Amino acid sequence: MEDFPWLSLLIALPLVGAVVVGLLPGAKEALVKQTALGVSLLVGVLTVVMALGFDPDGARFQFTEKYWWIKQFGVHWAVGVDGVALVLVLLSVILVPLVILASWTADGRSGGVDVPAKRSVKTYFALLLALEAMMIGVFAATDVFVFYVFFEAMLIPVYFLIGSYGGAQRSYAAVKFLLYSLFGGLLMLVAVLWLVKLSNEHLGHGTFLFEELRTIKDVDPTTAKWLFLGFFIAFAIKAPMVPVHTWLPDAAAQAPAGALVLIVGVLDKVGTYGMLRFCLELFPGASAWAAPVVIAFAVLSIVYGAVLAIGQVDLKRLVAYTSVSHFGFIVLGIFAMTSAAQSGAALYMVNHGFSTGALFLIVGFLIVRRRSAKISDFGGVQKVAPVLAGTFLVAGLSGLSLPGLAPFVSEFMVLTGTFSRYEVAAIVATSGIVLAAVYILWTYQRTMGGPAVEKVQGMADLTAREKWAVAPIIAIIVVMGFFPQPVLNVINPSVKVTLERVGHPQDPAPKIGTVAENGARP
Amino acid sequence: MSPHLNAVAQGAEIPAPHIEYGQLGPMLLVFGVAIAGVLVEAFVGRSWRYAVQVPLTFLGLFGGFVWTVVLAVTEEPFHVAAMGALGVDGPTLFLQGAILILALVSLLLIAERQQAHFTAQASALPGSEAEQETMAAGITQTEIFPLLMFAVGGMLMFPAANDLLTMFVALEVLSLPLYLLCGLARRRRLLSQEAAVKYFLLGAFSSAFFLYGAALLYGYAGSVRLSVIAAQIERDTGSETLLLAGVALLSVGLLFKIGAVPFHMWKPDVYQGAPTPITALMASCTMVSAFGALLRVYYVGLEKLAWEWRPAMWGVAILTMVAGAVIAITQTDIKRMLAYSSIAHAGFLLTAVVAIPDAAAASAKGLAGALFYLAAYGFTTIGAFAVITMVRDAGGEAGHLSRWAGLGKRSPVVAGIFAFFLLAFAGIPLTSGFTGKFAVFQAAVDAGATPLVVVGVLASAIAAFFYVRVIVVMFFSEPEADGPTVVAAPATAAAVALGLTATVVLGVLPQPMLDLAGHAASQLFVR
């Protein structure tokens, strides 16, 4: 089974599924949904089977494949996963079937997340599957060109998901999303073009293979800084960081909640993943040079995102701004360059995917029931739909990093890891947790607490299908809150390699190695 | 040349030029079929002409293509033919093959009968009694086929021409039939005629520039042969004023044909007014041909002068990319928008010209990139124009962007295909547009023109905006009640399918085509 092309299969399968779903007769909606769910479940099962074969102590990249793709350009079809990529692929394949399940119906009685009526149902599910293929591809790519291809191609299904299935302002939001991302991507293209020139000069042959590019030493510092910026701006837009975050709230307000789970939960992780993988390892010197500024912006994102979240009147915009804040934590952890912070950041990517995913799904359920996303239109939901309110509370509490829930571990690791190198940044960032308590609890109080307002009365509680869509995520959040160690074991070796590459193999005193274990202790 | 003239003056017998018929086969075949087409017009009865012309044209183009392939396969082509007037070499054969195959796809549109694109009689108004009479009389404008063949013949000759006079003749042979073809649209006749006149006047103007430039270069080098001019430049003798003025004027003529800013004014009007199949032909074949000629002049004749013209070329490339992309944003007519998009693409292609450095290896890379880009762009653009001919309302093609609203609901397949073409124009990965852009930009970065690539990338971002806007209109807005209908005539559908296939294949598996372009470019142009 060593040479089995797992990753190529995992990328091809949803793509084929997307084509099949697209070719099904549009009238047979049930068949369309069953096919989409079946394909995504199969992909999920296969990924889990593959992941069980992953050896954390083995080679860094496993399940690798490498063939020539475009020889003139020096491009290989090269895929493989290390620990960080593996957990992100797992995150993607777990969320997709749940999103499909949650998008099954969209009306007040049978629940579901908001997908506008009168739109092609099969296209929606085909786009979700196509997106799944590209999400797996982007994390699995070990050739920078292949990464870039998926990075850009991914925009297209998302663009159509927002633009065709979103709210009233959907086309504005979709175009804004696309142009922001495309702009960043094109800057990255220049850097990618330059990389091959660099490899020509330093390695004697043009290549985009990550494993070869990272061995290039003594790049001219000025060049490295420019290249770093080319990659970093693209990733910062994707992540999104203040001040290039403005596309996210608009996209979030308009996009259907199901697609939003994938956009914020997985897609934006490509930004932080790219920083960790490409910025740090390809340009270690430039990363060290930029770290203080990046950390300043990360802290700004944490505080600014949280403050703006408090002021939102729209549920989806609120969750979007909380994500801006959380992405600040992830970036902070990556650029603090200590093992605890970086492992924490990698773990945070996964945790945030689940926690925000759950939040968006439940918000989607709420919006479909009430036909409004305004916080002021809700009140007393807890009285009429206790399960809905309860899941919202759990997801929300995970968002504010309550101990015992998954995000706490990662946030704690990031903060302690950062503190050993950048005390002030860590202290200011901690205020993000306090603000998180405000925006989550206040929102819960306004929407779920108090007497049930008129329009909320008679609101149906979660249906069985909706429970099935949310329960696995809640379970994962709880389990990973108590037992993060298995995931950390997978992540840590990759992070160690990254830190060695950036020249920080040792953490500064005080030693943080024990913190990871503290976080792990139930 | 002068000994010949002396011989004529002395009344002596003129020596017959030596012609390599085998190597010039494709060109001769196309011209031969063109003349045969004229004879068909003269001698075959009206009702039969269409049935004769279409297969004849097809065979001419297809035969020419096969001949080109045979020439490329059987030997390493690197000859000068016809007493040095024409070059038969890798890049030329690649360009000629591309022109012929693209002309074949365009022929599918031109020969479409289910939707007549061409007026039956140039003087008859659409829908008028006069037109109905001409239709009833069975008059069809079958002259378009010989005209097409003459134009294609000129296009084949243009990039092959190794001296400036031959190049000028080719330029005229390719342009004159096109001027005429532009004026033959069945609908919106005034617009069509205006386009023809505008194209003719500006084209004649630019031809004059070209000729004047050629004359000045003759004054500089004592020959119109590109290799002699190159040798003269290397010796660095002669009047620099003549040289620089000649190069400048010559460049105006060439840049006009590819529609580079500031010589682009004709493109939107002509692309909009011409019958759409002819627009498709111009946007693909003429672009390939004119760009091929530009490459030959700069690679063969003026390579050693790169220090002088490169800054100007930088300026033109930047202007073309940015102006094309920015002005396209304000367009509301879909054909005009694609015209500006074609201007922007000419700018992207010019970055490959800037990549002509002194080192031959890097030079070949730029050339290979440009060749690939031209072929890829040609297929996509024909496909896009073919889709435009399919979307029709009562008055013919629904040209205004607002009429396309909600097309994605009405005909998801056609709208989806058009969206894919637009994404290819925008250079999204997994389309041929991305591969092409990557190839030329990579060559430019290797040649040290990174700032130019940055501008190119920014222009791509701007261009993406208007491509995306069309997608927004098609998919994200509600259809109008009396919106246009999609008419999928068989030949047009075949052209769309071919364009789509090429765009996908060259995007996902570009290796064979890149190999071909790389191999063709590896030996550069013959001198």
Tab-separated table of N, CA, C and O in Angstrom, chain B residues 3 142 226 232 234 239 308 471 475:
chain	number	residue	atom	x	y	z
B	3	PRO	N	21.432	44.073	-59.773
B	3	PRO	CA	21.858	43.462	-61.033
B	3	PRO	C	20.663	43.137	-61.917
B	3	PRO	O	20.734	43.308	-63.141
B	142	THR	N	-20.755	34.179	-52.052
B	142	THR	CA	-19.736	33.147	-51.936
B	142	THR	C	-18.341	33.674	-52.239
B	142	THR	O	-17.375	32.944	-52.117
B	226	LEU	N	16.356	41.226	-44.411
B	226	LEU	CA	16.531	41.394	-42.962
B	226	LEU	C	17.935	41.028	-42.511
B	226	LEU	O	18.540	41.694	-41.665
B	232	GLN	N	24.520	44.838	-41.264
B	232	GLN	CA	24.902	46.243	-41.311
B	232	GLN	C	24.888	46.851	-39.912
B	232	GLN	O	25.779	47.612	-39.535
B	234	GLU	N	25.388	45.247	-37.218
B	234	GLU	CA	26.518	44.698	-36.482
B	234	GLU	C	27.809	45.439	-36.833
B	234	GLU	O	28.649	45.669	-35.975
B	239	SER	N	24.142	55.538	-41.709
B	239	SER	CA	23.523	56.643	-40.996
B	239	SER	C	22.599	56.128	-39.902
B	239	SER	O	21.638	55.402	-40.172
B	308	GLU	N	18.539	49.786	-28.379
B	308	GLU	CA	17.829	50.987	-28.810
B	308	GLU	C	16.322	50.832	-28.684
B	308	GLU	O	15.636	51.731	-28.224
B	471	ILE	N	-19.387	37.419	-16.331
B	471	ILE	CA	-19.887	36.229	-15.627
B	471	ILE	C	-20.981	36.633	-14.651
B	471	ILE	O	-22.003	35.961	-14.519
B	475	PHE	N	-24.635	35.025	-14.846
B	475	PHE	CA	-25.052	34.045	-13.848
B	475	PHE	C	-25.774	34.642	-12.653
B	475	PHE	O	-26.608	33.989	-12.057
